[in-house]
Coordinates of C-alpha atoms in Angstrom, one line a residue:
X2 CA 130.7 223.8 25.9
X3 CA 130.8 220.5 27.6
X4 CA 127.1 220.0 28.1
X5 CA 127.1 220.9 23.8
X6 CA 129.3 218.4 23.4
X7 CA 127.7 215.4 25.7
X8 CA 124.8 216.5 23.8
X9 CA 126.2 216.0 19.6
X10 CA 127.9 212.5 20.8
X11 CA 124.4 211.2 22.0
X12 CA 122.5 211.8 19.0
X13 CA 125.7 210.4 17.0
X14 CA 125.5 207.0 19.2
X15 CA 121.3 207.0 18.9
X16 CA 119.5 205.3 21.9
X17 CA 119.9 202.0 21.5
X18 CA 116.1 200.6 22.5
X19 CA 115.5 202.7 19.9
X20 CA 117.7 201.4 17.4
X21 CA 116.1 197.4 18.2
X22 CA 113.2 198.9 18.1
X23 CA 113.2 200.4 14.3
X24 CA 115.1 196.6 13.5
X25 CA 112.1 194.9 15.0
X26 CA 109.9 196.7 13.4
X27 CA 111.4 196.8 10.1
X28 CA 112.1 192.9 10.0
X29 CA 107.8 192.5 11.2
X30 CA 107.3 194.6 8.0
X31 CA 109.3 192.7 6.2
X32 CA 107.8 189.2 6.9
X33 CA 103.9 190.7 6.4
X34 CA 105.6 191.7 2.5
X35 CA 106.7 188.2 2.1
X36 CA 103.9 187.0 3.8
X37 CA 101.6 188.8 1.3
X38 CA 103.5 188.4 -2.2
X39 CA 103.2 184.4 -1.3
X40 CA 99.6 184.8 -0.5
X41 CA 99.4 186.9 -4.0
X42 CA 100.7 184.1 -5.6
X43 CA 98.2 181.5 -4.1
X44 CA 95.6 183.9 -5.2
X45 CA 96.6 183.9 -9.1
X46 CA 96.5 180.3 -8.9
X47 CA 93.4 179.8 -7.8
X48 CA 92.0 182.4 -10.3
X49 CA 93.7 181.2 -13.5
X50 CA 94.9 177.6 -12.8
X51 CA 97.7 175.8 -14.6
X52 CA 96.4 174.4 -18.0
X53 CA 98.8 175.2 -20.9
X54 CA 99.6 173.6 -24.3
X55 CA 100.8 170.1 -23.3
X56 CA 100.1 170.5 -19.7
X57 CA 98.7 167.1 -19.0
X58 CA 101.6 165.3 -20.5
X59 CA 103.8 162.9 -18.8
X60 CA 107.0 161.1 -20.3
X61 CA 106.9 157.5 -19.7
X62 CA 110.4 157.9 -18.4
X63 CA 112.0 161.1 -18.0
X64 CA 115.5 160.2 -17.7
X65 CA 114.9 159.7 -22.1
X66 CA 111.7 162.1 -22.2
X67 CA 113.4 164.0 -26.0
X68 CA 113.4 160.5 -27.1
X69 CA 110.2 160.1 -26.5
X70 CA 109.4 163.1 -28.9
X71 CA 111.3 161.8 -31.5
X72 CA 115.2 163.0 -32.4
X73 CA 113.7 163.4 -36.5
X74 CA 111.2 165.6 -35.4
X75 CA 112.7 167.7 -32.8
X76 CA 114.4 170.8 -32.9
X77 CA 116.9 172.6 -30.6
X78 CA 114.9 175.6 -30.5
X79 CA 111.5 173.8 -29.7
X80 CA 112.8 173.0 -26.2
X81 CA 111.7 174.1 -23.2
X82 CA 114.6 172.9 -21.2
X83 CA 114.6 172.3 -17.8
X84 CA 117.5 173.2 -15.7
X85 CA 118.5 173.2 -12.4
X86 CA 120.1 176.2 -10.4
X87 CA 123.4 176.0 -9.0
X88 CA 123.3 172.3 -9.6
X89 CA 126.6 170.5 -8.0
X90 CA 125.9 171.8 -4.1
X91 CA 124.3 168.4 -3.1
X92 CA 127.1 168.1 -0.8
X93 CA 128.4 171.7 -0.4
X94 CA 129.3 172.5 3.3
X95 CA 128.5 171.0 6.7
X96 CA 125.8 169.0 6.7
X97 CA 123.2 171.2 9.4
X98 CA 125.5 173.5 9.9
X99 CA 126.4 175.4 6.6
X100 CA 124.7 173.6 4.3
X101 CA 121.1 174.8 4.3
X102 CA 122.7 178.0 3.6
X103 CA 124.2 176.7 0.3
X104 CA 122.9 174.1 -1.1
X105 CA 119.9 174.4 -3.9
X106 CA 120.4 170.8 -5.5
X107 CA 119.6 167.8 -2.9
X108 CA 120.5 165.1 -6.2
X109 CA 123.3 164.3 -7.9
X110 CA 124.0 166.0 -11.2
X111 CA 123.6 162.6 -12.7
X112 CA 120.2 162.4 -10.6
X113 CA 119.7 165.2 -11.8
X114 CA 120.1 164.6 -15.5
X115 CA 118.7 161.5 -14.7
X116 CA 115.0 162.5 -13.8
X117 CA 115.1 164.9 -16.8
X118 CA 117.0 167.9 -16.1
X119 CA 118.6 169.0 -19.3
X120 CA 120.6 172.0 -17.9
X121 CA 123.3 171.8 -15.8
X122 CA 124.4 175.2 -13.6
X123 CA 127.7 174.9 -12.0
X124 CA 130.2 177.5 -10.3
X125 CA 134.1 176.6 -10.0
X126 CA 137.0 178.3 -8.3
X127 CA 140.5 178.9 -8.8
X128 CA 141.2 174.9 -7.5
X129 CA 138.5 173.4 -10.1
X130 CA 136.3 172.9 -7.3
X131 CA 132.5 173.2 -7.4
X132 CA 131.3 176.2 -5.3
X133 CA 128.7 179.0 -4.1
X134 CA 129.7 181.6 -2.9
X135 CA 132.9 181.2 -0.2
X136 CA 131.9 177.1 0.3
X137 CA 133.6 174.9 -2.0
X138 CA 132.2 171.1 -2.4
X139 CA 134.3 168.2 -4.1
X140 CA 135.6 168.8 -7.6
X141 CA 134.5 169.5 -11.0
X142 CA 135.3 165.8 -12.5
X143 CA 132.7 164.8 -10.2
X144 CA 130.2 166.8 -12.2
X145 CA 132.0 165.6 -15.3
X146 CA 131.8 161.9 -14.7
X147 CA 128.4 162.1 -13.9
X148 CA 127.4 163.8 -17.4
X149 CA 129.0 161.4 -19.1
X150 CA 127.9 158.9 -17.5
X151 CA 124.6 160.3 -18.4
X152 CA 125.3 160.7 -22.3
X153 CA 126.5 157.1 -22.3
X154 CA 123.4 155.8 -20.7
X155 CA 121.1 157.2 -23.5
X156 CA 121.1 157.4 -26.9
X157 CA 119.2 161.0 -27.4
X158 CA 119.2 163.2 -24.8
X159 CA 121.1 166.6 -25.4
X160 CA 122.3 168.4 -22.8
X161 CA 123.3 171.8 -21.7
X162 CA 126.2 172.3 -19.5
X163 CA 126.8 175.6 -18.0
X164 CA 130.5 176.0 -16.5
X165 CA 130.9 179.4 -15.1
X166 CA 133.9 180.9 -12.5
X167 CA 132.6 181.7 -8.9
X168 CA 132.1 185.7 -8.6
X169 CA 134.8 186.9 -6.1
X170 CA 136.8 183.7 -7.7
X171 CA 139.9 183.5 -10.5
X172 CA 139.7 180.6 -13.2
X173 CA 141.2 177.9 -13.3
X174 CA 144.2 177.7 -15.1
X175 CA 143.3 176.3 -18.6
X176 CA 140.6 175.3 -18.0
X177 CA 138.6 175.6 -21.2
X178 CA 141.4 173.3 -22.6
X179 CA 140.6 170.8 -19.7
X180 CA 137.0 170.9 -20.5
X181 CA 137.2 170.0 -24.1
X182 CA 140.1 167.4 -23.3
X183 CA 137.6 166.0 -20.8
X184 CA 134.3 165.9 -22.8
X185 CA 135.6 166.3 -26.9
X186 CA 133.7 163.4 -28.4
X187 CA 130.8 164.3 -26.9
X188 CA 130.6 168.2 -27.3
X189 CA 128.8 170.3 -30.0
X190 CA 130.4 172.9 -31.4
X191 CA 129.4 176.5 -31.0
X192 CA 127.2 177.6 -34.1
X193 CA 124.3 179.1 -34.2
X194 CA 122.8 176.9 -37.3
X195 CA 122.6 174.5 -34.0
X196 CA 119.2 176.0 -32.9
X197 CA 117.0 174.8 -36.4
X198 CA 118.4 171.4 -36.5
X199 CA 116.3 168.3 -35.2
X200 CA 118.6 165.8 -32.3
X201 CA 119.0 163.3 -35.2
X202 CA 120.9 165.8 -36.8
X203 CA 123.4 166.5 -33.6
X204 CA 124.2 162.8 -33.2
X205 CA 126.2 161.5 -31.9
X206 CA 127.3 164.7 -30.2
X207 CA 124.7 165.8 -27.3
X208 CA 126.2 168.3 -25.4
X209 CA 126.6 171.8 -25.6
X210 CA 128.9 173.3 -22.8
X211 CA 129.0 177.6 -22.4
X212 CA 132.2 178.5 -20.5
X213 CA 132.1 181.8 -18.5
X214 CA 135.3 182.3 -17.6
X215 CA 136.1 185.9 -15.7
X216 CA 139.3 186.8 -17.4
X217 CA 140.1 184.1 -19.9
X218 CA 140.1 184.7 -23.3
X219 CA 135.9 183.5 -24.8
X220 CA 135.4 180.9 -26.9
X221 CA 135.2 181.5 -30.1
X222 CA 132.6 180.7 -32.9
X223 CA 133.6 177.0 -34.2
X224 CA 135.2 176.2 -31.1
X225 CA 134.1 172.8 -29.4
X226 CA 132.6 175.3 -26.1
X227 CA 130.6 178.1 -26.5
X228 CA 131.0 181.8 -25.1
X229 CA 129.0 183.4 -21.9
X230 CA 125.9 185.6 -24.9
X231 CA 124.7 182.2 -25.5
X232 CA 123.1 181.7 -22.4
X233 CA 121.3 184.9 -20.9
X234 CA 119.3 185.6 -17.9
X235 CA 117.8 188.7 -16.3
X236 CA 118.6 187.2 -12.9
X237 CA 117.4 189.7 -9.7
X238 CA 118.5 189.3 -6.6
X239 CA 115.1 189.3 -4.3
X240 CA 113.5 186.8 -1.7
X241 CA 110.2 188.4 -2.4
X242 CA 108.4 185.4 -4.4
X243 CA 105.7 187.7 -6.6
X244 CA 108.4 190.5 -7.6
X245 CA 110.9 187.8 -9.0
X246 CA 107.9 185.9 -11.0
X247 CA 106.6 189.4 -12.3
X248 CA 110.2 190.1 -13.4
X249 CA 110.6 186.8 -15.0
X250 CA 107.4 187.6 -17.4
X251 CA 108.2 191.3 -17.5
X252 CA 112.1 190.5 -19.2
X253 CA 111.0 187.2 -20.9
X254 CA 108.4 189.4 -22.6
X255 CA 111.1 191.0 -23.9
X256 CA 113.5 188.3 -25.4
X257 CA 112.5 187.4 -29.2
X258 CA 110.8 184.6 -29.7
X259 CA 112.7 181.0 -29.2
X260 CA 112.2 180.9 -33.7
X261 CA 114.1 183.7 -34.1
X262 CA 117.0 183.3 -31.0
X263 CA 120.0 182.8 -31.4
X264 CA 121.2 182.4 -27.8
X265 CA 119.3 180.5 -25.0
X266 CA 117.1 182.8 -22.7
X267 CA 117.1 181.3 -19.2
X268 CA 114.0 182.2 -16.8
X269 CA 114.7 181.0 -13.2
X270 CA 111.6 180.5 -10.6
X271 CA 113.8 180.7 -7.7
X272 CA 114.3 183.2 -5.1
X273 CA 117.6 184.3 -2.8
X274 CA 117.8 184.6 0.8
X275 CA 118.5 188.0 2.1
X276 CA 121.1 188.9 4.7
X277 CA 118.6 191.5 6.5
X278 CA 115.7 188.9 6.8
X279 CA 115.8 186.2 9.1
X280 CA 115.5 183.3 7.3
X281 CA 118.5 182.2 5.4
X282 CA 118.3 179.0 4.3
X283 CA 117.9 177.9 0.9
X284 CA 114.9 175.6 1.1
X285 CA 112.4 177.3 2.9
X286 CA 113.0 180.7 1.0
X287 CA 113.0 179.2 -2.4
X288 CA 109.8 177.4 -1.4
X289 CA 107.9 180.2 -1.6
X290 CA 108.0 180.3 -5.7
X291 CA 108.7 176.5 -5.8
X292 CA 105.7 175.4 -6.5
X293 CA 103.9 178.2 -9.0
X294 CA 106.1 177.0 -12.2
X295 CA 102.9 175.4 -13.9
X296 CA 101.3 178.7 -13.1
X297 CA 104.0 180.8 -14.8
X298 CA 103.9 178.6 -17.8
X299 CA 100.2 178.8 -17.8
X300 CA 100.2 183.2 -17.3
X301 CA 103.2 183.3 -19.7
X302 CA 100.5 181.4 -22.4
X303 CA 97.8 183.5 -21.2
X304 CA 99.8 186.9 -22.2
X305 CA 100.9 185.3 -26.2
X306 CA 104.8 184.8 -24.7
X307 CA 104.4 181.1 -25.0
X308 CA 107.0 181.0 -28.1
X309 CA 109.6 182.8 -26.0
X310 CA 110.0 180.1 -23.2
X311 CA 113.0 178.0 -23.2
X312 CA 115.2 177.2 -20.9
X313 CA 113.0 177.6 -17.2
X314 CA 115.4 176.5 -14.0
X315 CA 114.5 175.7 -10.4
X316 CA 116.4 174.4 -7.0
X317 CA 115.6 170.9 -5.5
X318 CA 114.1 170.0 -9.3
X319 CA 111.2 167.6 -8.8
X320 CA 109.4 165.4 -11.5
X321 CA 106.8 167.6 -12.2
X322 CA 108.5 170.4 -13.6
X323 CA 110.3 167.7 -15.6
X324 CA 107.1 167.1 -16.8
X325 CA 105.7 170.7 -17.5
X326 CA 108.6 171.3 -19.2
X327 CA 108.5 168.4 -21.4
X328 CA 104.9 168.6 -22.1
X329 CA 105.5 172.8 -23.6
X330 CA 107.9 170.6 -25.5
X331 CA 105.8 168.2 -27.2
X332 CA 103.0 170.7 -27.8
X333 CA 105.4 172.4 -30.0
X334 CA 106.3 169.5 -31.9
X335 CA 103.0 168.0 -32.5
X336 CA 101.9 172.1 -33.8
X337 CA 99.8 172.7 -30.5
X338 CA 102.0 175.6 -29.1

């Protein structure tokens, strides 16, 4: 009876040389997959390149790049926006200590906005503090000052300004109130005749803000902010750098195209860090999709999906997705997309 029962509590505890073992080996697999879906990637690049409509086009600044287009001739649903993911952690955490985990933005949100970002991602909490996840950074008029800041800087530039409540986090009290109190004269209402009409025709108003609260009431249609349906992602959760871009063509193929929308479709070319792999920073794990957005532009062309593109996000935004962005942009207006 007693050797029975030495026996059934071994196999419950397992050996443990065994059990580092099976980790070891399961985190070696893991980094030949990642290893390998990045090498994919490198591979498709090589083989098809990044030309697209408007790819060689550069704004001669891009802090007014829809200017440049011309507010009479474009229209809200010619955009390919480019936005920024989880945009206000700049400063999020402890500097080498927490914040590598955190932070996907290393500029300002007027930085930001200021080198042509045109969508703006930020998470609050209960306090109206900016956060991801548990860290909270400094507060949401930071963000708020530095948009309009923005808007009264230039004449033309619309912008999209995504304020959504932290998962795991309440809402603010009021705080759809202290949104419109905070931004009113420069916020356009939600309607959906918003995505055929030119910029010209939005002036002076030039920014659209969707509030996501988690429990407070949505806003309604004719209200100065617009409800959570009008922007939409297919967001996965994955550090694996070829699954997240083949799942950003496989859903975007599915979204009708941007002349027919009536919501904007988000498509993000980042990837997450994953508690079971050992790297958990931000940068380096994000890096491995970074730099193929030309090439996902160039495949989503290459498979007729080029009229469903719209708004395409990224961490640690750089000029030359500004630039792809803008340049899908103006090959739409001047009839070459």
């Amino acid at each position: 009876m007693s050797s029975s029962s030495n026996s059934d509590s071994g196999k419950k505890g397992g050996n443990p040389l065994e059990a580092m073992g099976a980790f070891f080996s399961s985190q070696v697999n893991r980094r030949k997959l990642v290893t390998s879906e990045k090498q994919a990637l490198a591979t498709r690049l090589s083989a098809g390149g990044e030309a697209f409509p408007g790819s060689e086009h550069r704004p001669a600044d891009r802090k007014t790049w829809m200017a440049e287009l011309g507010p009479e001739r474009l229209r809200v649903h010619q955009l390919v926006w480019p936005g920024t993911h989880d945009s206000a952690t700049n400063k999020i955490g402890i500097p080498f200590v927490t914040r590598p985990f955190a932070q996907c933005q290393s500029l300002s949100v007027y930085e930001q906005l200021a080198a042509g970002a045109r969508v703006i991602d930020v998470r609050v909490q209960e306090e109206r503090r900016v956060c991801h996840g548990v860290l909270a950074t400094y507060s949401v008029d930071v963000v708020l000052d530095d948009v309009r800041r923005f808007l009264g800087e230039t004449a033309s530039e619309v912008v999209i300004l995504e304020v959504r409540t932290e998962f795991g986090h309440d809402d603010p009290p009021e705080f759809g109130r202290y949104l419109v109190e905070q931004l009113g004269e420069h916020l356009i209402p939600q309607d959906e005749a918003v995505f055929h009409k030119t910029i010209a025709e939005l002036l002076p108003r030039r920014l659209i803000c969707v509030w996501k609260p988690r429990k407070s009431p949505a806003p309604k249609p004719g209200e100065p902010l617009w409800s959570a349906g009008y922007l939409r992602d297919n967001w996965i959760d994955t550090d694996l750098p070829e699954t997240k871009f083949e799942s950003n063509v496989k859903f975007l193929g599915e979204q009708p195209p941007v002349a027919d929308r009536r919501f904007f479709y988000r498509v993000e070319n980042t990837v997450t860090p994953q508690a079971d792999n050992p790297v958990l920073c931000v940068r380096p794990v994000t890096r491995r999709i970074h730099g193929y957005a030309r090439l996902f532009i160039a495949e989503v062309f290459a498979k007729g999906l080029g009229d469903k593109l719209q708004v395409f996000s990224t961490d640690f935004i750089d000029g030359d997705f500004v630039d792809a962005c803008a340049g899908v942009t103006k090959a739409r207006v001047d009839g070459a997309a």
